[in-house]
Coordinates of C-alpha atoms in Angstrom, one line a residue:
M1387 CA 11.0 46.4 -49.8
A1388 CA 12.4 47.1 -50.2
D1389 CA 10.5 42.9 -49.0
H1390 CA 13.3 40.9 -49.4
A1391 CA 14.5 41.6 -45.8
P1392 CA 11.9 39.7 -43.9
S1393 CA 12.6 36.5 -45.8
A1394 CA 16.3 37.0 -45.4
M1395 CA 16.1 37.6 -41.6
L1396 CA 13.5 34.9 -41.0
N1397 CA 15.4 32.2 -42.7
A1398 CA 18.9 33.1 -41.5
P1399 CA 19.9 31.8 -38.1
P1400 CA 23.5 32.6 -37.0
Y1401 CA 25.5 30.8 -39.6
D1402 CA 27.0 27.6 -38.5
P1403 CA 28.5 25.8 -41.5
H1404 CA 28.9 22.6 -39.5
P1405 CA 26.3 22.3 -36.8
G1406 CA 27.3 19.8 -34.2
T1407 CA 30.9 19.8 -35.4
S1408 CA 33.8 20.9 -33.1
A1409 CA 36.5 23.2 -34.2
A1410 CA 39.0 20.3 -34.4
G1411 CA 36.5 18.4 -36.5
E1412 CA 36.2 21.4 -38.9
E1413 CA 39.9 21.5 -39.4
R1414 CA 40.0 17.7 -40.0
L1415 CA 37.2 18.1 -42.6
H1416 CA 38.5 21.1 -44.4
G1417 CA 42.2 21.1 -43.8
G1418 CA 42.4 24.0 -41.4
R1419 CA 41.1 27.6 -41.5
G1420 CA 42.2 30.2 -44.0
G1421 CA 44.0 29.3 -47.2
P1422 CA 43.4 30.5 -50.8
V1423 CA 39.7 29.8 -50.7
A1424 CA 39.2 32.1 -47.7
W1425 CA 41.2 34.9 -49.3
L1426 CA 39.3 34.5 -52.6
V1427 CA 36.0 34.8 -50.8
L1428 CA 37.3 38.0 -49.1
A1429 CA 38.5 39.4 -52.4
L1430 CA 35.1 38.7 -54.0
A1431 CA 33.4 40.6 -51.2
L1432 CA 35.6 43.7 -51.0
P1433 CA 34.2 45.5 -54.1
F1434 CA 30.9 45.7 -52.4
V1435 CA 32.2 48.0 -49.7
L1436 CA 33.5 50.5 -52.4
P1437 CA 30.5 52.8 -52.5
A1438 CA 30.3 53.3 -48.8
A1439 CA 34.1 53.8 -48.6
V1440 CA 34.0 56.4 -51.4
V1441 CA 31.2 58.3 -49.8
V1442 CA 32.9 58.3 -46.4
G1443 CA 36.2 59.4 -48.0
H1444 CA 34.6 62.7 -48.9
L1445 CA 34.6 63.7 -45.3
F1446 CA 38.3 64.6 -45.9
V1447 CA 37.6 66.6 -49.1
P1448 CA 37.3 70.4 -48.7
P1449 CA 33.6 71.4 -48.9
S1450 CA 32.4 73.1 -52.0
P1451 CA 30.7 76.6 -52.0
L1452 CA 27.4 74.8 -52.3
W1453 CA 27.9 73.2 -48.9
D1454 CA 28.0 76.5 -47.1
H1455 CA 24.8 77.5 -49.0
L1456 CA 23.1 74.2 -47.9
I1457 CA 24.1 74.8 -44.2
E1458 CA 22.6 78.3 -44.3
T1459 CA 19.3 77.3 -46.1
V1460 CA 18.1 73.7 -46.1
L1461 CA 20.5 71.4 -44.2
W1462 CA 18.6 71.8 -40.9
D1463 CA 15.4 71.1 -42.7
Y1464 CA 16.9 67.9 -44.1
L1465 CA 18.0 66.9 -40.6
A1466 CA 14.7 67.7 -38.9
N1467 CA 12.5 66.1 -41.5
T1468 CA 14.6 63.0 -41.7
A1469 CA 14.5 62.6 -37.9
I1470 CA 10.7 63.3 -37.6
L1471 CA 10.0 60.9 -40.5
A1472 CA 12.0 58.1 -38.9
L1473 CA 10.4 58.6 -35.5
L1474 CA 6.8 58.6 -36.9
V1475 CA 7.4 55.6 -39.1
G1476 CA 9.1 53.7 -36.3
L1477 CA 6.2 54.2 -34.0
G1478 CA 3.6 53.4 -36.7
V1479 CA 5.2 50.1 -37.9
L1480 CA 5.9 48.9 -34.3
A1481 CA 2.3 49.4 -33.2
I1482 CA 0.6 48.0 -36.4
G1483 CA 3.0 45.1 -36.9
T1484 CA 3.1 43.9 -33.3
G1485 CA -0.6 44.2 -32.7
T1486 CA -1.7 42.4 -35.8
A1487 CA 0.9 39.7 -35.4
W1488 CA -0.3 38.9 -31.9
L1489 CA -3.9 38.9 -32.9
V1490 CA -3.6 36.5 -35.9
T1491 CA -1.1 34.2 -34.0
L1492 CA -2.7 33.7 -30.6
C1493 CA -6.3 34.9 -31.0
R1494 CA -9.3 33.4 -32.7
F1495 CA -11.8 35.7 -34.3
P1496 CA -13.8 35.9 -37.6
G1497 CA -11.5 36.3 -40.6
R1498 CA -8.3 35.4 -38.8
G1499 CA -7.2 32.8 -41.3
L1500 CA -7.6 35.3 -44.1
F1501 CA -5.7 38.1 -42.3
E1502 CA -2.9 35.7 -41.5
W1503 CA -1.5 35.9 -45.0
T1504 CA -3.1 39.0 -46.5
L1505 CA -1.6 41.3 -43.9
V1506 CA 1.7 41.1 -45.7
L1507 CA 0.3 42.2 -49.1
P1508 CA 1.2 45.9 -48.5
L1509 CA 4.8 44.8 -48.8
A1510 CA 4.2 44.5 -52.6
V1511 CA 3.3 48.1 -52.9
P1512 CA 6.1 50.7 -53.2
A1513 CA 5.6 53.7 -50.9
Y1514 CA 5.8 56.1 -53.8
V1515 CA 3.0 54.2 -55.6
M1516 CA 0.9 54.5 -52.4
A1517 CA 1.6 58.3 -52.5
Y1518 CA 0.4 58.6 -56.1
A1519 CA -2.8 56.7 -55.3
Y1520 CA -3.7 58.7 -52.2
T1521 CA -2.9 62.0 -53.7
G1522 CA -5.6 61.6 -56.4
F1523 CA -8.0 60.2 -53.7
L1524 CA -7.6 62.9 -51.0
N1525 CA -6.7 66.1 -52.9
F1526 CA -9.2 69.0 -53.3
S1527 CA -10.7 67.6 -56.5
G1528 CA -10.6 64.0 -55.3
P1529 CA -13.7 62.0 -54.4
V1530 CA -13.3 62.4 -50.6
Q1531 CA -13.3 66.2 -50.4
T1532 CA -15.8 66.4 -53.3
T1533 CA -18.2 64.2 -51.4
L1534 CA -17.8 66.2 -48.2
R1535 CA -18.5 69.4 -50.0
Q1536 CA -21.6 68.0 -51.6
L1537 CA -22.9 66.4 -48.3
F1538 CA -22.5 69.5 -46.1
G1539 CA -22.7 72.3 -48.7
W1540 CA -19.2 73.5 -47.9
G1541 CA -17.3 76.0 -49.9
P1542 CA -13.5 75.8 -50.6
R1543 CA -12.7 77.7 -47.4
D1544 CA -15.4 76.4 -45.1
Y1545 CA -13.5 73.4 -43.8
W1546 CA -10.1 72.1 -42.9
F1547 CA -8.7 68.9 -44.4
P1548 CA -5.3 67.3 -43.5
E1549 CA -2.5 68.1 -46.1
I1550 CA -1.2 64.8 -47.4
H1551 CA 1.8 66.5 -49.0
S1552 CA 3.6 66.8 -45.7
V1553 CA 6.0 64.9 -43.5
W1554 CA 3.0 63.5 -41.7
G1555 CA 1.5 62.3 -45.0
A1556 CA 4.9 60.7 -46.1
A1557 CA 5.1 59.0 -42.7
A1558 CA 1.6 57.5 -43.1
M1559 CA 2.4 56.2 -46.6
L1560 CA 5.7 54.6 -45.4
A1561 CA 4.2 53.1 -42.2
L1562 CA 1.4 51.5 -44.2
V1563 CA 3.8 49.7 -46.6
L1564 CA 6.6 49.0 -44.1
Y1565 CA 4.7 47.6 -41.1
P1566 CA 4.9 44.0 -42.7
Y1567 CA 8.6 44.0 -41.8
V1568 CA 7.6 44.1 -38.1
Y1569 CA 4.6 41.9 -38.6
L1570 CA 6.6 39.1 -40.3
L1571 CA 9.3 39.0 -37.8
A1572 CA 7.0 39.4 -34.8
R1573 CA 4.7 36.7 -36.1
T1574 CA 7.6 34.3 -36.5
A1575 CA 8.8 35.1 -33.0
F1576 CA 5.3 34.5 -31.5
L1577 CA 5.0 31.2 -33.5
K1578 CA 8.3 29.9 -32.1
Q1579 CA 7.7 30.8 -28.5
S1580 CA 7.3 28.0 -26.0
V1581 CA 3.8 27.4 -24.7
C1582 CA 5.2 26.6 -21.3
A1583 CA 6.2 30.2 -20.5
L1584 CA 2.7 31.4 -21.5
E1585 CA 1.0 28.7 -19.4
V1586 CA 3.1 29.5 -16.4
S1587 CA 2.1 33.2 -16.6
R1588 CA -1.6 32.2 -16.7
T1589 CA -1.2 30.0 -13.7
L1590 CA 0.3 32.9 -11.8
G1591 CA -2.8 34.9 -12.4
C1592 CA -1.9 36.8 -15.6
S1593 CA -4.7 37.6 -18.0
A1594 CA -4.2 37.1 -21.8
W1595 CA -3.4 40.8 -22.1
A1596 CA -0.9 40.6 -19.1
S1597 CA 0.8 37.5 -20.6
F1598 CA 1.2 39.4 -23.8
W1599 CA 2.9 42.4 -22.1
R1600 CA 4.9 40.6 -19.5
V1601 CA 6.0 37.4 -21.3
A1602 CA 5.4 37.2 -25.0
L1603 CA 6.4 40.8 -25.9
P1604 CA 9.7 40.7 -24.0
M1605 CA 10.6 37.3 -25.5
A1606 CA 9.8 38.7 -29.0
R1607 CA 11.9 41.9 -28.4
P1608 CA 14.8 41.1 -30.7
A1609 CA 12.4 40.4 -33.6
L1610 CA 10.5 43.6 -32.9
V1611 CA 13.7 45.7 -32.8
G1612 CA 15.0 44.0 -35.9
G1613 CA 11.8 44.5 -37.9
T1614 CA 11.6 48.2 -36.8
T1615 CA 15.2 48.7 -37.8
L1616 CA 14.6 47.3 -41.3
A1617 CA 11.6 49.6 -41.7
L1618 CA 13.6 52.6 -40.6
M1619 CA 16.5 51.8 -43.0
E1620 CA 13.9 51.7 -45.8
T1621 CA 12.5 55.0 -44.6
L1622 CA 15.9 56.7 -44.7
A1623 CA 16.5 55.2 -48.1
D1624 CA 13.1 56.4 -49.5
F1625 CA 13.2 58.9 -52.3
G1626 CA 10.0 58.7 -54.4
T1627 CA 7.6 59.4 -51.6
V1628 CA 9.3 62.3 -50.0
Q1629 CA 10.2 63.9 -53.4
Y1630 CA 6.6 63.6 -54.6
F1631 CA 5.3 65.1 -51.3
G1632 CA 7.8 67.9 -51.4
V1633 CA 9.4 66.9 -48.0
K1634 CA 13.0 68.0 -47.8
T1635 CA 15.1 65.0 -46.6
F1636 CA 18.7 63.9 -47.2
T1637 CA 17.7 61.7 -50.1
T1638 CA 16.0 64.6 -52.0
G1639 CA 19.0 66.8 -51.1
I1640 CA 21.5 64.3 -52.6
Y1641 CA 19.5 64.2 -55.8
R1642 CA 19.2 68.0 -56.1
A1643 CA 22.9 68.5 -55.4
W1644 CA 23.8 66.0 -58.1
F1645 CA 21.4 66.9 -60.9
S1646 CA 20.2 70.4 -60.2
F1647 CA 23.5 71.9 -59.1
G1648 CA 25.9 69.5 -60.7
D1649 CA 28.0 69.4 -57.5
R1650 CA 29.2 65.9 -56.8
I1651 CA 31.2 66.8 -53.8
A1652 CA 28.2 68.3 -52.0
S1653 CA 26.2 65.3 -53.0
A1654 CA 28.7 62.9 -51.6
Q1655 CA 28.9 64.9 -48.4
L1656 CA 25.2 64.9 -48.0
A1657 CA 25.3 61.1 -48.6
T1658 CA 27.9 60.8 -45.8
A1659 CA 25.5 62.6 -43.4
L1660 CA 22.7 60.2 -44.4
L1661 CA 25.1 57.3 -43.9
G1662 CA 25.7 58.7 -40.4
F1663 CA 22.0 58.4 -39.7
V1664 CA 22.0 54.8 -40.8
A1665 CA 25.1 54.1 -38.6
L1666 CA 23.5 55.7 -35.6
L1667 CA 20.4 53.6 -36.2
L1668 CA 22.4 50.4 -36.3
I1669 CA 24.4 51.4 -33.2
L1670 CA 21.2 52.1 -31.3
E1671 CA 19.8 48.8 -32.3
R1672 CA 22.9 47.0 -31.1
L1673 CA 22.9 49.0 -27.8
S1674 CA 19.2 48.1 -27.2
R1675 CA 20.2 44.5 -27.0
G1676 CA 22.8 45.1 -24.3
E1677 CA 24.0 41.9 -22.7
R1678 CA 20.5 40.4 -22.7
R1679 CA 19.9 37.0 -24.3
F1680 CA 16.5 35.6 -25.2
H1681 CA 16.1 31.8 -25.2
D1682 CA 13.4 29.3 -24.9
T1683 CA 14.1 26.8 -22.1
S1684 CA 11.8 24.1 -23.5
S1685 CA 12.4 22.0 -26.6
R1686 CA 8.8 20.8 -26.5
Y1687 CA 6.5 22.7 -28.8
R1688 CA 2.8 22.2 -28.6
Q1689 CA -0.2 23.9 -30.2
L1690 CA -0.2 27.5 -29.1
P1691 CA -3.1 28.6 -26.9
A1692 CA -6.1 30.1 -28.7
Y1693 CA -7.7 33.1 -27.0
R1694 CA -11.2 33.1 -28.6
L1695 CA -12.6 36.6 -29.0
G1696 CA -16.3 37.1 -29.4
G1697 CA -18.7 39.9 -29.4
W1698 CA -17.2 43.4 -29.4
R1699 CA -13.7 42.0 -28.8
G1700 CA -13.9 39.9 -32.0
A1701 CA -15.2 42.8 -33.9
G1702 CA -12.4 45.0 -32.6
A1703 CA -9.8 42.4 -33.6
F1704 CA -11.3 42.1 -37.0
L1705 CA -11.3 45.9 -37.5
A1706 CA -7.7 46.2 -36.2
C1707 CA -6.5 43.8 -38.8
L1708 CA -8.8 45.1 -41.6
L1709 CA -7.7 48.7 -41.4
P1710 CA -3.9 48.2 -42.2
L1711 CA -4.9 45.8 -45.1
L1712 CA -7.6 48.2 -46.4
L1713 CA -5.5 51.3 -46.2
G1714 CA -2.2 49.7 -47.2
F1715 CA -3.3 47.5 -50.1
L1716 CA -7.0 47.2 -51.0
L1717 CA -7.9 50.9 -51.3
P1718 CA -4.7 52.1 -53.1
T1719 CA -4.9 49.1 -55.5
A1720 CA -8.6 49.9 -56.2
I1721 CA -7.8 53.6 -56.8
L1722 CA -4.9 52.8 -59.2
L1723 CA -7.1 50.2 -61.0
K1724 CA -9.9 52.7 -61.4
M1725 CA -7.5 55.4 -62.7
A1726 CA -5.8 53.0 -65.1
I1727 CA -9.1 51.8 -66.6
E1728 CA -10.5 55.4 -67.0
A1729 CA -7.4 57.2 -68.2
G1730 CA -4.3 55.0 -68.0
D1731 CA -1.1 55.1 -69.9
Q1732 CA -2.0 55.9 -73.5
T1733 CA 1.4 54.7 -74.7
F1734 CA 0.4 51.1 -73.8
G1735 CA 2.1 49.5 -76.8
S1736 CA 5.6 49.1 -78.1
H1737 CA 7.0 51.8 -75.7
Y1738 CA 5.3 50.4 -72.7
F1739 CA 6.5 46.8 -73.4
E1740 CA 10.0 48.3 -73.8
L1741 CA 9.7 49.6 -70.2
V1742 CA 8.5 46.2 -69.0
A1743 CA 11.4 44.6 -70.9
N1744 CA 13.9 47.1 -69.3
S1745 CA 12.6 46.5 -65.8
V1746 CA 12.5 42.7 -66.2
T1747 CA 16.0 42.6 -67.7
L1748 CA 17.6 44.6 -65.0
A1749 CA 15.8 42.7 -62.2
G1750 CA 16.5 39.3 -63.8
L1751 CA 20.2 40.1 -64.3
A1752 CA 20.6 41.5 -60.8
A1753 CA 18.8 38.5 -59.3
V1754 CA 20.9 35.9 -61.2
L1755 CA 24.2 37.6 -60.4
A1756 CA 23.2 38.1 -56.7
V1757 CA 22.5 34.4 -56.3
L1758 CA 25.7 33.4 -58.0
V1759 CA 27.8 35.7 -55.8
A1760 CA 25.9 34.6 -52.7
V1761 CA 26.5 31.0 -53.5
A1762 CA 30.3 31.7 -54.0
L1763 CA 30.5 33.5 -50.7
G1764 CA 28.3 31.1 -48.7
Y1765 CA 30.0 28.0 -50.1
G1766 CA 33.4 29.5 -49.6
S1767 CA 32.5 30.2 -46.0
R1768 CA 31.4 26.6 -45.6
L1769 CA 34.7 25.2 -47.1
R1770 CA 36.9 27.5 -45.1
P1771 CA 35.2 28.9 -42.0
G1772 CA 37.3 31.5 -40.3
L1773 CA 38.0 35.2 -39.8
A1774 CA 38.5 36.0 -43.5
T1775 CA 35.2 34.4 -44.6
R1776 CA 33.2 35.9 -41.7
L1777 CA 34.6 39.3 -42.6
A1778 CA 33.6 38.7 -46.3
S1779 CA 30.0 38.0 -45.3
R1780 CA 29.8 41.1 -43.1
I1781 CA 31.3 43.3 -45.9
A1782 CA 28.9 41.8 -48.5
G1783 CA 25.9 42.5 -46.2
L1784 CA 26.8 46.1 -45.6
G1785 CA 25.0 47.4 -48.7
Y1786 CA 21.5 46.6 -47.4
A1787 CA 22.0 49.2 -44.6
V1788 CA 23.0 51.9 -47.2
P1789 CA 20.3 53.9 -48.9
G1790 CA 20.1 53.6 -52.7
T1791 CA 21.0 57.3 -53.2
V1792 CA 24.2 56.8 -51.2
I1793 CA 25.1 53.7 -53.1
A1794 CA 24.5 55.5 -56.4
V1795 CA 26.8 58.4 -55.5
G1796 CA 29.4 55.9 -54.2
V1797 CA 29.3 54.0 -57.4
L1798 CA 29.1 56.9 -59.9
L1799 CA 32.1 58.8 -58.5
P1800 CA 34.8 56.1 -59.0
F1801 CA 33.2 54.7 -62.1
T1802 CA 32.9 58.1 -63.8
W1803 CA 36.6 58.8 -62.8
F1804 CA 37.6 55.5 -64.4
D1805 CA 35.6 56.2 -67.6
R1806 CA 37.1 59.7 -68.0
S1807 CA 40.7 58.5 -67.2
L1808 CA 40.4 55.6 -69.7
D1809 CA 39.0 57.8 -72.4
A1810 CA 41.7 60.5 -71.9
W1811 CA 44.4 57.8 -72.1
A1812 CA 42.9 56.2 -75.2
R1813 CA 42.6 59.6 -76.9
E1814 CA 46.2 60.5 -76.1
T1815 CA 47.7 57.1 -76.8
L1816 CA 45.6 55.5 -79.5
G1817 CA 43.8 58.5 -80.9
V1818 CA 40.3 57.0 -80.3
S1819 CA 37.6 57.6 -77.7
T1820 CA 36.4 54.7 -75.5
G1821 CA 33.3 56.6 -74.4
L1822 CA 31.6 55.7 -71.1
V1823 CA 32.5 52.0 -70.7
L1824 CA 31.1 51.6 -67.2
T1825 CA 28.5 54.3 -66.8
G1826 CA 27.3 54.5 -70.4
G1827 CA 25.3 51.2 -70.0
V1828 CA 23.7 49.2 -67.3
L1829 CA 26.8 47.8 -65.8
A1830 CA 27.2 50.4 -63.1
L1831 CA 23.5 50.3 -62.3
V1832 CA 23.5 46.5 -62.0
F1833 CA 26.6 46.7 -59.7
A1834 CA 24.7 49.2 -57.5
Y1835 CA 21.8 46.8 -57.3
L1836 CA 24.2 44.0 -56.2
V1837 CA 25.7 46.2 -53.5
R1838 CA 22.2 47.1 -52.3
F1839 CA 20.5 43.7 -52.3
L1840 CA 23.3 41.1 -52.1
A1841 CA 22.7 40.6 -48.4
V1842 CA 19.2 39.4 -49.2
A1843 CA 20.5 36.6 -51.4
L1844 CA 23.4 35.8 -49.1
N1845 CA 21.2 35.3 -46.0
N1846 CA 18.9 33.0 -47.9
V1847 CA 21.8 30.9 -49.2
E1848 CA 23.6 30.7 -45.8
A1849 CA 20.3 29.7 -44.2
G1850 CA 20.0 26.9 -46.8
L1851 CA 23.6 25.7 -46.4
S1852 CA 23.3 25.6 -42.6
K1853 CA 20.6 22.9 -42.9
I1854 CA 22.9 20.6 -44.9
R1855 CA 24.9 18.5 -42.5
P1856 CA 28.7 18.1 -43.1
S1857 CA 28.3 14.3 -43.3
M1858 CA 26.8 14.8 -46.8
D1859 CA 30.0 16.6 -47.9
D1860 CA 32.0 13.7 -46.5
A1861 CA 29.9 11.2 -48.4
A1862 CA 30.4 13.1 -51.6
R1863 CA 34.2 13.4 -51.1
S1864 CA 34.4 9.7 -50.4
L1865 CA 32.8 9.0 -53.7
G1866 CA 35.4 11.1 -55.5
R1867 CA 33.6 14.4 -55.8
G1868 CA 35.6 17.6 -55.4
P1869 CA 34.3 20.8 -53.9
L1870 CA 32.7 22.0 -57.2
G1871 CA 31.3 18.5 -57.8
T1872 CA 29.8 18.4 -54.3
L1873 CA 28.3 21.8 -54.8
R1874 CA 26.8 20.9 -58.2
E1875 CA 25.5 17.4 -57.4
V1876 CA 24.7 17.6 -53.7
H1877 CA 24.2 21.1 -52.5
A1878 CA 22.5 22.7 -55.5
P1879 CA 19.5 20.4 -55.5
L1880 CA 19.1 20.8 -51.8
L1881 CA 19.4 24.6 -52.0
L1882 CA 16.9 24.9 -54.9
G1883 CA 14.2 26.4 -52.7
S1884 CA 16.6 28.9 -51.0
L1885 CA 18.0 29.9 -54.3
L1886 CA 14.6 30.5 -55.9
T1887 CA 13.5 32.5 -52.8
A1888 CA 16.7 34.6 -53.0
A1889 CA 16.3 35.2 -56.7
L1890 CA 12.6 36.1 -56.5
T1891 CA 13.1 38.5 -53.6
V1892 CA 16.0 40.3 -55.3
F1893 CA 14.0 40.5 -58.5
V1894 CA 11.0 42.2 -56.8
D1895 CA 13.3 44.6 -54.9
V1896 CA 15.0 45.7 -58.1
M1897 CA 11.6 46.2 -59.8
K1898 CA 10.6 48.6 -57.1
E1899 CA 14.0 50.4 -56.6
L1900 CA 13.7 54.1 -57.6
P1901 CA 16.5 56.4 -56.3
A1902 CA 19.5 54.4 -57.6
T1903 CA 17.7 53.8 -61.0
L1904 CA 16.9 57.5 -61.3
L1905 CA 20.5 58.6 -60.6
M1906 CA 22.3 55.9 -62.6
R1907 CA 20.2 54.7 -65.6
P1908 CA 21.7 55.2 -69.0
F1909 CA 20.4 58.0 -71.3
N1910 CA 16.9 57.2 -72.7
F1911 CA 16.7 54.0 -70.7
D1912 CA 13.6 54.0 -68.4
T1913 CA 12.0 51.4 -66.2
L1914 CA 8.4 51.0 -64.8
A1915 CA 9.5 52.7 -61.6
V1916 CA 11.1 55.6 -63.5
Q1917 CA 8.0 56.0 -65.8
A1918 CA 5.6 56.0 -62.8
N1919 CA 7.8 58.7 -61.1
N1920 CA 8.0 60.8 -64.3
Y1921 CA 4.2 60.7 -64.8
A1922 CA 3.6 61.5 -61.1
S1923 CA 6.1 64.4 -61.2
D1924 CA 4.1 65.9 -64.1
E1925 CA 0.9 65.4 -62.1
R1926 CA -0.3 62.8 -64.6
L1927 CA -1.5 60.4 -61.9
S1928 CA -3.8 58.4 -64.1
Q1929 CA -1.0 57.6 -66.5
A1930 CA 1.2 56.7 -63.5
A1931 CA -1.4 54.1 -62.4
T1932 CA -0.5 51.7 -65.2
P1933 CA 3.2 51.1 -64.5
S1934 CA 2.5 51.3 -60.7
L1935 CA -0.1 48.5 -60.9
T1936 CA 2.4 46.4 -62.9
I1937 CA 5.0 46.8 -60.2
V1938 CA 2.5 45.8 -57.5
A1939 CA 1.3 42.7 -59.5
V1940 CA 4.9 41.5 -59.9
G1941 CA 5.5 41.7 -56.1
L1942 CA 2.3 39.8 -55.1
L1943 CA 3.3 36.2 -55.7
P1944 CA 6.6 36.2 -53.7
V1945 CA 4.9 38.1 -50.8
I1946 CA 2.1 35.5 -50.6
L1947 CA 4.6 32.6 -50.8
L1948 CA 6.6 34.2 -48.0
S1949 CA 3.6 34.5 -45.7
R1950 CA 2.7 30.9 -46.3
A1951 CA 6.2 29.7 -45.5
I1952 CA 6.1 31.6 -42.2
A1953 CA 2.9 29.9 -41.2
R1954 CA 4.7 26.6 -41.4
S1955 CA 7.9 27.8 -39.6
R1956 CA 6.9 26.9 -36.1
P1957 CA 8.5 23.7 -34.8
G1958 CA 6.0 21.0 -34.5
H1959 CA 3.7 22.9 -36.9
A1960 CA 0.3 21.5 -37.3
T1961 CA -2.7 23.0 -39.1
R1962 CA -4.9 24.7 -36.5
P1963 CA -8.6 25.4 -37.0
D1964 CA -9.9 29.0 -36.8

């Protein structure tokens, strides 16, 4: 979450390498558009489109016999469940995220200051971890149903209880951990709205509720649509939750086709269908904008109005903010902590620390490489703005819209072909075996992480670069510094905050990533996410609590820092009392 995306979108205005500089001025500063730098930047970005291109290319491959079997048996289940899941999660995150964002931004009620930053904490909890926690809590032998039977004297067949292992249960888990995408973007949009428009609506007779519906909500529409789109892309990419709940979706179908049936063509064709879902989602998001534009007409920003809620209204606002936090973070964390203390992972020792080391190594390596590539792409775009560099940024950002299972298939197919071809050539020519050069280690897996999360780092870097005026480049050049010297001595210190944010966000995302890791990890190389999934698949939920809690703990700090940064994002920010 997966959580990476809010910081990327919040900090990334439309990239203008030289604000306030004309096209002629840019050419004077940089010697014209295009050139070797622009083409190098484009060449650096092109490999990141490889997985999607490989997957889409299988549209032209004759279908395997398994494909006909899938059409006859489960393909329509994949289609229906994926669509229902996306619809339910979309409605859930939009309602929770928008409502809570409005309450903590423009209303005053007891606990508002605490909810302002704690409402983002569910972003640190992977959806599959939430599923493990609630299964132990709500199943037949769990404390909820056991308490109900004891209180009312019910037998096993005397009552009905909702089945959590269903598409509805999966949608609830995903909505509870993904609503912060909408909350973060909606809160930022509300914070940056002009007071003037809200005041005019009040003078025209609108109540606070009417101002919300008729003024604030329409102006925040791009943020709401963007946050919901991010949540839906994460929903389509989810594997751990739907697999554990036994919900047949495209992601579980891709995994089964690859591992259970060993049919890579069918797996790639299912991945193409899932990619079509993502493309449809992005097209609908673009069409929803139409030709409309959303601008504030005032450059004056004053303290936002505070609608004080007392009595039952204040209690209702408190409860509306408490429930998502309670159900999305406090309760599942408490459940996992209890299970971990009572009967946690008994291998807590050398093996467990090996899992931690594997997870941290992969996440750290991916974070460092993502930042380095993002700096190269972003700085290249600043040096040579033009069509080639804009295209490079778009290509590099495509991966975030592609589910992890699709990326895994798109990386494994060409990398496996290369390994086999190289090994066959070496055996025939040199009489030795090269083994699996790319897929035998973590190289292919780290590349998949880069494809998936490079957009997060790139958006943060571009946002940081956009705040550095070109006059600073001119000053460095006049002192004899070349492009690399300017980057090292001028831009790097100024970009430190953006670089750390990008690295930390990618690190947390990789720690939580499950589908690509399951498909591509080397033999006998497990991570915390894989270990949690393995335990949960064997119904050893108490053991799964230990690695799950570790993943949550790692994600807490960046999520809290992100929330604090958003609170200070309003122009003319000043601390406001509750």
